[in-house]
Amino acid sequence: MTTRRTRPAPRPPEGTPPRAELARQARAVLADAVRIAHWAAGTPGPGNAAPLAAHALERAATALELSPAQVRAGWDRARLAGLIELHGDTARPGWRLRAWDRDDSAVLRGWVALFDAWSLVHAAPADIEAGAVAEAVEAVPQVLSLLQLSAGPVTVPALLDLLGQRVAELQEERCEVPLGPGRSAPAAPAEAVAAQAGTTAGPARSADLNALLLDWALEGLVAVGALTLGKGHATLTPLGNWAVWVKLEQICVAAQSPAGNIEQSAADMLLGCARLTPGPARDEYRAWLAARTVGSAVAELLAVARGEDALLRGLAFEALRVVGAPAEPEVRAVLAEPSLRPYALLWLAEYEGNDPDDAQDVLSREEATWLWVDTAAAVADHGETGLLVRHLDSAVQGTVPALLDEVRAVGHPRTVQVLVALAAAHPDPALAKAVRRAAFQVHTGGA
């Protein structure tokens, strides 16, 4: 036996309110969103889709005694916090809404989802280039870290200086170096504006742009309840302070990951977790995710899932379960890919609150059979022969002949290898012979 050293549970910074108080504050921030979500859940008929239809907006404003702008803002927050889930043109109550009054953890997770989406809650000025906005969003975690570590107000000039430094680092990492002598680049939007105004676009313009972006970011963080602004300074709210501490702590956990997964690619990380039990594996997934942006992590996991290794495909979707709501649009987008569709359907069923034991019901017979073959391929490649034999019991077909008929028809690229491995592993000679015959028929294209 081996023992695994565990890191003691970290304690929040001194002065952090208890979780119950943090949840109370989060409920206050999302109060209008919760009211609108309940209204949408109890309103039959069309008009609950996003964006909220004009007639539904008017009905909600009247029923809830809110202005149309408040309804629209609350609707967007409800979606971002997972209080409302969109299914085609219909909005349904999310599991967080059902647990809102009794589960403080669900409330805090909902608020953190809103916090992570601050740049969507408070839209960037329309005249700023998308690349500059993206750089600011990527630099804001550094700004938040300074605010959290300072444990009090930080002056806006100090935050502006840090934002500028971080943006410059990001540009340097991307090798965005100035063009050499005798070369010129096409006029950028900022340069065109400056030219029309009769000025030059140089360092002063860059500083002005950073100041504008910082103002936007601070206002966005205020809008989600993470920050307060005073005269020339900014301070994290208790909720904001706690959320940034949690994210910094996740990075520390990632740095101390026993398997060193923080530095690994998604494929190597998943292979490193393959023999862990579910709890430690989820800890490793969280550590790896904490060191990356959500978008890049989800894209990398899905790229691995599209590969040939069936074990990594299944593990990638296990890691995506840890990501949760931010991964939902990307998971829904892969439903059209046959190799990922069964995994995506199960992921979405569990995300929408279905019991994992019942989630299989969302699969068609063909999809369930395809998934059976894919899982068998993973076992054949990485597992023990006994597991492959026991895997027969998980098939939806009631008999082995029926399973073989449907497996031959489903068209999985690993069908022959799976059947050959199963025939070699099964102790029953008659059954093994039937499986070998099926493998031969698939290989030769016979009936």
Short mmCIF file of C-alpha atoms in Angstrom, two decimals:
data_model
loop_
_atom_site.label_atom_id
_atom_site.label_comp_id
_atom_site.label_asym_id
_atom_site.label_seq_id
_atom_site.Cartn_x
_atom_site.Cartn_y
_atom_site.Cartn_z
CA MET A 1 0.00 0.00 0.00
CA THR A 2 1.06 3.55 -0.61
CA THR A 3 0.01 6.58 1.34
CA ARG A 4 -0.82 9.89 -0.27
CA ARG A 5 0.08 13.04 1.64
CA THR A 6 -2.83 15.40 1.73
CA ARG A 7 -2.68 19.14 2.10
CA PRO A 8 -4.67 20.39 5.10
CA ALA A 9 -7.84 22.22 4.22
CA PRO A 10 -6.95 25.90 3.76
CA ARG A 11 -8.58 28.54 5.90
CA PRO A 12 -9.95 31.75 4.35
CA PRO A 13 -8.22 35.02 5.21
CA GLU A 14 -8.97 36.47 8.62
CA GLY A 15 -12.13 38.53 8.54
CA THR A 16 -13.80 36.50 5.80
CA PRO A 17 -17.49 36.10 6.71
CA PRO A 18 -18.88 32.58 7.28
CA ARG A 19 -20.23 30.79 4.20
CA ALA A 20 -23.79 31.38 5.35
CA GLU A 21 -23.19 35.14 5.38
CA LEU A 22 -21.42 35.02 2.00
CA ALA A 23 -24.39 33.12 0.60
CA ARG A 24 -26.76 35.73 2.04
CA GLN A 25 -24.79 38.45 0.24
CA ALA A 26 -24.82 36.44 -2.98
CA ARG A 27 -28.59 36.00 -2.72
CA ALA A 28 -28.90 39.77 -2.32
CA VAL A 29 -26.80 40.42 -5.46
CA LEU A 30 -28.93 37.99 -7.47
CA ALA A 31 -32.31 38.81 -5.91
CA ASP A 32 -33.80 40.29 -9.09
CA ALA A 33 -32.37 37.44 -11.19
CA VAL A 34 -34.01 34.88 -8.89
CA ARG A 35 -37.38 36.66 -9.07
CA ILE A 36 -37.20 36.76 -12.87
CA ALA A 37 -36.14 33.10 -13.03
CA HIS A 38 -39.14 32.10 -10.89
CA TRP A 39 -41.39 34.22 -13.08
CA ALA A 40 -40.05 32.57 -16.24
CA ALA A 41 -40.41 29.10 -14.71
CA GLY A 42 -44.04 29.75 -13.88
CA THR A 43 -45.00 31.43 -17.16
CA PRO A 44 -46.43 29.03 -19.75
CA GLY A 45 -46.17 29.49 -23.48
CA PRO A 46 -43.56 31.20 -25.68
CA GLY A 47 -41.62 34.28 -24.79
CA ASN A 48 -39.18 32.73 -22.33
CA ALA A 49 -36.34 32.35 -24.81
CA ALA A 50 -33.22 34.47 -24.91
CA PRO A 51 -33.11 37.25 -25.67
CA LEU A 52 -36.31 37.97 -23.79
CA ALA A 53 -39.06 38.82 -26.30
CA ALA A 54 -40.50 42.33 -26.13
CA HIS A 55 -43.98 41.24 -25.01
CA ALA A 56 -42.49 38.94 -22.35
CA LEU A 57 -40.26 41.80 -21.17
CA GLU A 58 -43.31 44.01 -20.68
CA ARG A 59 -45.24 41.26 -18.87
CA ALA A 60 -42.31 40.55 -16.55
CA ALA A 61 -41.80 44.24 -15.78
CA THR A 62 -45.48 44.61 -14.89
CA ALA A 63 -45.69 41.42 -12.84
CA LEU A 64 -42.46 42.04 -10.89
CA GLU A 65 -42.78 45.83 -10.64
CA LEU A 66 -39.37 46.34 -12.21
CA SER A 67 -38.26 48.55 -15.08
CA PRO A 68 -37.64 46.88 -18.46
CA ALA A 69 -33.92 47.57 -18.05
CA GLN A 70 -33.93 45.82 -14.66
CA VAL A 71 -35.78 42.85 -16.13
CA ARG A 72 -33.35 42.58 -19.03
CA ALA A 73 -30.34 42.79 -16.69
CA GLY A 74 -31.85 40.28 -14.28
CA TRP A 75 -32.65 37.89 -17.12
CA ASP A 76 -29.04 37.95 -18.34
CA ARG A 77 -27.75 37.39 -14.79
CA ALA A 78 -30.14 34.50 -14.26
CA ARG A 79 -28.80 32.80 -17.38
CA LEU A 80 -25.14 33.42 -16.49
CA ALA A 81 -25.63 32.19 -12.90
CA GLY A 82 -27.32 28.97 -14.02
CA LEU A 83 -30.73 29.90 -12.59
CA ILE A 84 -32.25 29.52 -16.07
CA GLU A 85 -31.24 26.91 -18.64
CA LEU A 86 -32.05 27.33 -22.31
CA HIS A 87 -33.41 24.38 -24.26
CA GLY A 88 -33.89 25.52 -27.83
CA ASP A 89 -36.41 28.36 -27.70
CA THR A 90 -37.55 27.56 -24.17
CA ALA A 91 -36.11 28.58 -20.80
CA ARG A 92 -36.41 26.16 -17.90
CA PRO A 93 -35.48 26.56 -14.23
CA GLY A 94 -31.92 25.42 -13.55
CA TRP A 95 -31.02 23.11 -10.71
CA ARG A 96 -29.52 26.05 -8.80
CA LEU A 97 -32.90 27.77 -8.77
CA ARG A 98 -34.49 24.67 -7.27
CA ALA A 99 -31.80 24.54 -4.58
CA TRP A 100 -31.54 28.31 -4.05
CA ASP A 101 -33.30 28.65 -0.70
CA ARG A 102 -31.73 25.62 0.98
CA ASP A 103 -28.24 25.12 -0.47
CA ASP A 104 -25.62 27.78 0.30
CA SER A 105 -23.06 25.99 -1.87
CA ALA A 106 -25.36 26.18 -4.90
CA VAL A 107 -25.85 29.90 -4.25
CA LEU A 108 -22.13 30.58 -4.02
CA ARG A 109 -21.41 28.55 -7.15
CA GLY A 110 -24.09 30.52 -8.97
CA TRP A 111 -22.57 33.80 -7.87
CA VAL A 112 -19.06 32.69 -8.83
CA ALA A 113 -20.39 31.81 -12.30
CA LEU A 114 -21.72 35.38 -12.53
CA PHE A 115 -18.42 36.75 -11.21
CA ASP A 116 -16.50 34.83 -13.87
CA ALA A 117 -18.80 36.34 -16.52
CA TRP A 118 -18.37 39.97 -15.41
CA SER A 119 -17.23 40.99 -18.92
CA LEU A 120 -20.57 39.77 -20.30
CA VAL A 121 -22.65 41.42 -17.58
CA HIS A 122 -21.13 44.82 -18.33
CA ALA A 123 -20.50 45.09 -22.07
CA ALA A 124 -17.29 46.75 -23.25
CA PRO A 125 -17.53 50.10 -25.05
CA ALA A 126 -18.41 49.45 -28.68
CA ASP A 127 -15.56 51.55 -30.10
CA ILE A 128 -12.77 49.50 -28.50
CA GLU A 129 -11.05 46.85 -30.62
CA ALA A 130 -11.98 43.28 -29.63
CA GLY A 131 -8.31 42.30 -29.23
CA ALA A 132 -7.72 45.06 -26.69
CA VAL A 133 -10.81 44.00 -24.75
CA ALA A 134 -9.61 40.37 -24.72
CA GLU A 135 -6.22 41.44 -23.38
CA ALA A 136 -7.86 43.42 -20.60
CA VAL A 137 -10.05 40.47 -19.60
CA GLU A 138 -6.96 38.25 -19.49
CA ALA A 139 -5.11 40.81 -17.36
CA VAL A 140 -7.89 41.40 -14.81
CA PRO A 141 -6.99 38.34 -12.65
CA GLN A 142 -3.68 40.07 -11.86
CA VAL A 143 -5.58 43.20 -10.84
CA LEU A 144 -7.88 41.13 -8.63
CA SER A 145 -4.91 39.35 -7.05
CA LEU A 146 -3.39 42.70 -6.06
CA LEU A 147 -6.69 43.81 -4.56
CA GLN A 148 -7.02 40.56 -2.60
CA LEU A 149 -3.44 40.53 -1.34
CA SER A 150 -3.65 44.19 -0.33
CA ALA A 151 -6.59 43.39 1.99
CA GLY A 152 -7.96 46.90 1.60
CA PRO A 153 -8.36 49.82 -0.81
CA VAL A 154 -5.92 50.09 -3.73
CA THR A 155 -5.51 53.30 -5.68
CA VAL A 156 -6.70 53.38 -9.26
CA PRO A 157 -3.25 54.56 -10.55
CA ALA A 158 -1.65 51.47 -8.99
CA LEU A 159 -4.23 49.23 -10.64
CA LEU A 160 -3.73 51.03 -13.96
CA ASP A 161 0.03 50.53 -13.74
CA LEU A 162 -0.43 46.81 -13.09
CA LEU A 163 -2.94 46.43 -15.91
CA GLY A 164 -0.55 48.13 -18.33
CA GLN A 165 2.34 45.89 -17.26
CA ARG A 166 0.26 42.73 -17.64
CA VAL A 167 -1.04 43.74 -21.09
CA ALA A 168 2.55 44.44 -22.19
CA GLU A 169 3.59 40.97 -20.93
CA LEU A 170 0.75 39.33 -22.85
CA GLN A 171 1.74 41.15 -26.03
CA GLU A 172 5.37 40.13 -25.55
CA GLU A 173 4.36 36.49 -24.98
CA ARG A 174 2.54 36.61 -28.31
CA CYS A 175 5.64 38.13 -29.95
CA GLU A 176 3.78 41.29 -30.91
CA VAL A 177 6.98 43.23 -31.55
CA PRO A 178 7.13 46.51 -33.49
CA LEU A 179 7.88 46.22 -37.19
CA GLY A 180 11.44 46.99 -38.27
CA PRO A 181 12.71 50.06 -40.15
CA GLY A 182 11.22 50.55 -43.55
CA ARG A 183 8.16 48.42 -42.79
CA SER A 184 4.72 49.64 -41.91
CA ALA A 185 1.56 47.97 -40.78
CA PRO A 186 -1.97 48.72 -41.96
CA ALA A 187 -3.57 51.54 -40.04
CA ALA A 188 -5.25 50.23 -36.90
CA PRO A 189 -8.61 51.60 -35.78
CA ALA A 190 -6.97 53.59 -32.98
CA GLU A 191 -4.49 55.14 -35.40
CA ALA A 192 -7.27 56.02 -37.82
CA VAL A 193 -9.21 57.78 -35.07
CA ALA A 194 -6.11 59.65 -33.98
CA ALA A 195 -5.38 60.68 -37.56
CA GLN A 196 -8.89 62.10 -37.97
CA ALA A 197 -8.40 64.10 -34.77
CA GLY A 198 -5.08 65.45 -36.01
CA THR A 199 -3.04 63.69 -33.31
CA THR A 200 -0.58 60.82 -33.24
CA ALA A 201 -1.31 57.41 -31.82
CA GLY A 202 1.60 56.70 -29.50
CA PRO A 203 2.22 55.77 -25.88
CA ALA A 204 -0.20 58.42 -24.61
CA ARG A 205 -2.99 56.86 -26.65
CA SER A 206 -2.07 53.42 -25.24
CA ALA A 207 -2.25 54.76 -21.68
CA ASP A 208 -5.62 56.34 -22.41
CA LEU A 209 -6.89 53.04 -23.81
CA ASN A 210 -5.69 51.15 -20.73
CA ALA A 211 -7.40 53.69 -18.48
CA LEU A 212 -10.65 53.26 -20.42
CA LEU A 213 -10.38 49.48 -20.20
CA LEU A 214 -9.63 49.60 -16.47
CA ASP A 215 -12.68 51.79 -15.86
CA TRP A 216 -14.80 49.30 -17.79
CA ALA A 217 -13.40 46.33 -15.86
CA LEU A 218 -13.89 47.96 -12.47
CA GLU A 219 -17.47 48.91 -13.35
CA GLY A 220 -18.12 45.34 -14.49
CA LEU A 221 -16.81 43.93 -11.22
CA VAL A 222 -18.95 46.41 -9.31
CA ALA A 223 -21.97 45.26 -11.33
CA VAL A 224 -21.56 41.66 -10.13
CA GLY A 225 -20.99 42.62 -6.50
CA ALA A 226 -17.26 41.86 -6.37
CA LEU A 227 -15.96 45.39 -5.91
CA THR A 228 -16.75 48.80 -4.48
CA LEU A 229 -15.35 52.05 -5.84
CA GLY A 230 -14.40 55.04 -3.76
CA LYS A 231 -12.79 58.34 -4.69
CA GLY A 232 -9.71 57.22 -6.60
CA HIS A 233 -9.55 53.71 -5.14
CA ALA A 234 -11.16 50.28 -5.34
CA THR A 235 -11.85 47.63 -2.68
CA LEU A 236 -13.01 44.03 -2.96
CA THR A 237 -16.30 43.21 -1.28
CA PRO A 238 -16.33 40.23 1.11
CA LEU A 239 -17.75 38.14 -1.72
CA GLY A 240 -15.10 39.31 -4.17
CA ASN A 241 -12.31 38.83 -1.64
CA TRP A 242 -13.48 35.27 -0.92
CA ALA A 243 -13.83 34.37 -4.62
CA VAL A 244 -10.35 35.64 -5.52
CA TRP A 245 -8.89 33.82 -2.52
CA VAL A 246 -10.55 30.59 -3.65
CA LYS A 247 -9.09 30.96 -7.15
CA LEU A 248 -5.61 31.76 -5.81
CA GLU A 249 -5.88 28.74 -3.52
CA GLN A 250 -6.78 26.56 -6.50
CA ILE A 251 -3.62 27.70 -8.23
CA CYS A 252 -1.59 26.82 -5.12
CA VAL A 253 -3.20 23.38 -5.09
CA ALA A 254 -2.38 23.01 -8.76
CA ALA A 255 1.25 23.91 -8.11
CA GLN A 256 1.39 21.19 -5.43
CA SER A 257 -0.42 18.60 -7.55
CA PRO A 258 1.10 15.22 -6.61
CA ALA A 259 1.25 14.14 -10.25
CA GLY A 260 2.53 17.50 -11.47
CA ASN A 261 -0.43 17.82 -13.80
CA ILE A 262 -0.43 21.60 -13.89
CA GLU A 263 2.36 21.51 -16.50
CA GLN A 264 0.93 18.62 -18.53
CA SER A 265 -1.10 18.63 -21.70
CA ALA A 266 -4.73 17.56 -21.36
CA ALA A 267 -3.95 14.09 -22.73
CA ASP A 268 -1.05 13.49 -20.32
CA MET A 269 -3.05 14.88 -17.41
CA LEU A 270 -5.96 12.55 -18.14
CA LEU A 271 -3.67 9.53 -18.47
CA GLY A 272 -2.11 10.48 -15.14
CA CYS A 273 -5.58 10.44 -13.57
CA ALA A 274 -6.72 7.20 -15.21
CA ARG A 275 -5.98 4.98 -12.21
CA LEU A 276 -7.11 7.42 -9.53
CA THR A 277 -10.40 6.96 -7.72
CA PRO A 278 -13.08 9.55 -8.61
CA GLY A 279 -12.42 11.93 -5.69
CA PRO A 280 -8.65 12.36 -6.18
CA ALA A 281 -9.17 12.45 -9.95
CA ARG A 282 -11.58 15.37 -9.61
CA ASP A 283 -9.01 17.16 -7.42
CA GLU A 284 -6.45 16.73 -10.18
CA TYR A 285 -8.90 18.01 -12.79
CA ARG A 286 -9.60 21.10 -10.66
CA ALA A 287 -5.89 21.75 -10.19
CA TRP A 288 -5.22 21.51 -13.92
CA LEU A 289 -8.23 23.69 -14.77
CA ALA A 290 -7.27 26.35 -12.21
CA ALA A 291 -4.06 27.08 -14.11
CA ARG A 292 -5.85 27.75 -17.42
CA THR A 293 -8.58 29.92 -18.82
CA VAL A 294 -11.89 28.09 -19.06
CA GLY A 295 -12.14 28.50 -22.83
CA SER A 296 -8.69 27.10 -23.59
CA ALA A 297 -9.12 24.21 -21.12
CA VAL A 298 -12.48 23.16 -22.59
CA ALA A 299 -11.12 23.38 -26.14
CA GLU A 300 -8.11 21.23 -25.21
CA LEU A 301 -10.26 18.61 -23.49
CA LEU A 302 -12.61 18.36 -26.46
CA ALA A 303 -9.64 18.08 -28.83
CA VAL A 304 -8.43 15.09 -26.80
CA ALA A 305 -11.94 13.62 -26.84
CA ARG A 306 -11.88 13.69 -30.64
CA GLY A 307 -8.76 11.51 -30.72
CA GLU A 308 -8.51 7.76 -31.15
CA ASP A 309 -8.05 6.81 -27.48
CA ALA A 310 -11.47 5.90 -26.11
CA LEU A 311 -10.24 6.01 -22.50
CA LEU A 312 -9.17 9.63 -22.91
CA ARG A 313 -12.52 10.42 -24.53
CA GLY A 314 -14.42 9.27 -21.46
CA LEU A 315 -11.98 10.93 -19.05
CA ALA A 316 -12.17 14.21 -20.97
CA PHE A 317 -15.90 14.36 -20.34
CA GLU A 318 -15.32 13.52 -16.66
CA ALA A 319 -13.04 16.55 -16.48
CA LEU A 320 -15.67 18.63 -18.28
CA ARG A 321 -18.13 17.68 -15.52
CA VAL A 322 -15.83 19.52 -13.13
CA VAL A 323 -15.91 22.59 -15.41
CA GLY A 324 -19.72 22.62 -15.22
CA ALA A 325 -21.80 25.48 -16.62
CA PRO A 326 -19.04 27.31 -18.57
CA ALA A 327 -18.54 24.17 -20.70
CA GLU A 328 -22.24 23.78 -21.59
CA PRO A 329 -22.25 25.70 -24.92
CA GLU A 330 -19.17 23.85 -26.21
CA VAL A 331 -20.52 20.45 -25.12
CA ARG A 332 -23.86 21.18 -26.77
CA ALA A 333 -22.04 22.16 -29.95
CA VAL A 334 -20.44 18.69 -30.33
CA LEU A 335 -23.78 16.87 -30.41
CA ALA A 336 -23.45 16.72 -34.19
CA GLU A 337 -20.21 14.72 -33.96
CA PRO A 338 -21.07 10.99 -33.86
CA SER A 339 -18.03 9.99 -31.80
CA LEU A 340 -18.79 12.58 -29.09
CA ARG A 341 -22.59 12.64 -29.20
CA PRO A 342 -23.29 9.89 -26.61
CA TYR A 343 -20.85 11.44 -24.15
CA ALA A 344 -22.26 14.91 -24.74
CA LEU A 345 -25.85 13.70 -24.27
CA LEU A 346 -24.97 12.07 -20.93
CA TRP A 347 -23.04 15.17 -19.84
CA LEU A 348 -25.98 17.44 -20.65
CA ALA A 349 -28.48 15.11 -18.97
CA GLU A 350 -26.51 15.17 -15.73
CA TYR A 351 -25.88 18.92 -16.05
CA GLU A 352 -29.63 19.46 -16.36
CA GLY A 353 -30.23 17.63 -13.09
CA ASN A 354 -31.00 14.06 -14.14
CA ASP A 355 -29.87 11.28 -11.86
CA PRO A 356 -26.67 9.73 -13.30
CA ASP A 357 -28.28 6.31 -13.04
CA ASP A 358 -31.14 7.47 -15.28
CA ALA A 359 -29.04 9.54 -17.68
CA GLN A 360 -28.62 6.57 -20.04
CA ASP A 361 -32.29 6.98 -20.95
CA VAL A 362 -31.40 9.96 -23.15
CA LEU A 363 -29.46 7.70 -25.54
CA SER A 364 -31.04 5.98 -28.49
CA ARG A 365 -30.42 2.25 -28.91
CA GLU A 366 -27.77 2.97 -31.56
CA GLU A 367 -26.04 5.61 -29.41
CA ALA A 368 -26.00 3.28 -26.40
CA THR A 369 -24.51 0.52 -28.54
CA TRP A 370 -21.87 2.86 -29.97
CA LEU A 371 -20.96 3.93 -26.43
CA TRP A 372 -20.75 0.27 -25.35
CA VAL A 373 -18.22 -0.43 -28.10
CA ASP A 374 -16.24 2.74 -27.31
CA THR A 375 -16.07 1.85 -23.62
CA ALA A 376 -15.06 -1.71 -24.52
CA ALA A 377 -12.26 -0.26 -26.65
CA ALA A 378 -11.02 1.72 -23.67
CA VAL A 379 -11.06 -1.41 -21.50
CA ALA A 380 -9.32 -3.47 -24.19
CA ASP A 381 -6.57 -0.85 -24.53
CA HIS A 382 -6.03 -0.02 -20.87
CA GLY A 383 -7.92 -2.47 -18.66
CA GLU A 384 -7.86 -6.09 -17.63
CA THR A 385 -9.47 -8.95 -19.53
CA GLY A 386 -11.88 -9.65 -16.68
CA LEU A 387 -13.26 -6.14 -16.97
CA LEU A 388 -13.94 -6.68 -20.66
CA VAL A 389 -15.93 -9.85 -19.92
CA ARG A 390 -17.93 -8.08 -17.21
CA HIS A 391 -18.59 -5.23 -19.62
CA LEU A 392 -20.97 -7.56 -21.45
CA ASP A 393 -23.46 -7.13 -18.60
CA SER A 394 -23.74 -3.37 -19.24
CA ALA A 395 -25.07 -3.76 -22.80
CA VAL A 396 -28.66 -2.66 -23.37
CA GLN A 397 -29.35 -5.77 -25.44
CA GLY A 398 -30.74 -8.68 -23.50
CA THR A 399 -28.75 -11.41 -25.25
CA VAL A 400 -25.29 -11.77 -26.74
CA PRO A 401 -26.63 -12.58 -30.26
CA ALA A 402 -28.72 -9.39 -30.20
CA LEU A 403 -25.71 -7.40 -28.99
CA LEU A 404 -23.52 -8.79 -31.76
CA ASP A 405 -26.12 -7.98 -34.42
CA GLU A 406 -26.37 -4.37 -33.28
CA VAL A 407 -22.65 -3.95 -32.69
CA ARG A 408 -21.99 -5.05 -36.29
CA ALA A 409 -24.54 -2.52 -37.55
CA VAL A 410 -23.45 0.49 -35.49
CA GLY A 411 -20.26 1.10 -37.48
CA HIS A 412 -17.80 1.89 -34.68
CA PRO A 413 -14.23 1.95 -36.10
CA ARG A 414 -12.94 -0.24 -33.26
CA THR A 415 -15.62 -2.95 -33.58
CA VAL A 416 -13.34 -5.66 -34.94
CA GLN A 417 -10.62 -5.11 -32.32
CA VAL A 418 -13.17 -5.08 -29.51
CA LEU A 419 -14.80 -8.31 -30.64
CA VAL A 420 -11.46 -10.05 -31.10
CA ALA A 421 -10.34 -8.99 -27.62
CA LEU A 422 -13.66 -10.10 -26.13
CA ALA A 423 -13.46 -13.48 -27.84
CA ALA A 424 -9.94 -13.98 -26.52
CA ALA A 425 -10.95 -13.03 -22.99
CA HIS A 426 -14.25 -14.88 -22.59
CA PRO A 427 -14.06 -18.27 -20.83
CA ASP A 428 -17.11 -19.74 -22.60
CA PRO A 429 -15.84 -21.45 -25.81
CA ALA A 430 -19.20 -21.33 -27.57
CA LEU A 431 -19.70 -17.64 -26.86
CA ALA A 432 -16.12 -16.85 -27.78
CA LYS A 433 -16.62 -18.65 -31.10
CA ALA A 434 -19.75 -16.61 -31.86
CA VAL A 435 -17.92 -13.40 -31.06
CA ARG A 436 -14.98 -14.36 -33.29
CA ARG A 437 -17.42 -15.13 -36.11
CA ALA A 438 -18.99 -11.69 -35.70
CA ALA A 439 -15.54 -10.06 -35.76
CA PHE A 440 -14.70 -11.90 -38.99
CA GLN A 441 -17.98 -10.84 -40.59
CA VAL A 442 -17.38 -7.20 -39.71
CA HIS A 443 -13.82 -7.41 -40.98
CA THR A 444 -14.82 -8.95 -44.31
CA GLY A 445 -18.01 -6.95 -44.71
CA GLY A 446 -20.22 -10.04 -44.55
CA ALA A 447 -23.71 -10.24 -43.08
#
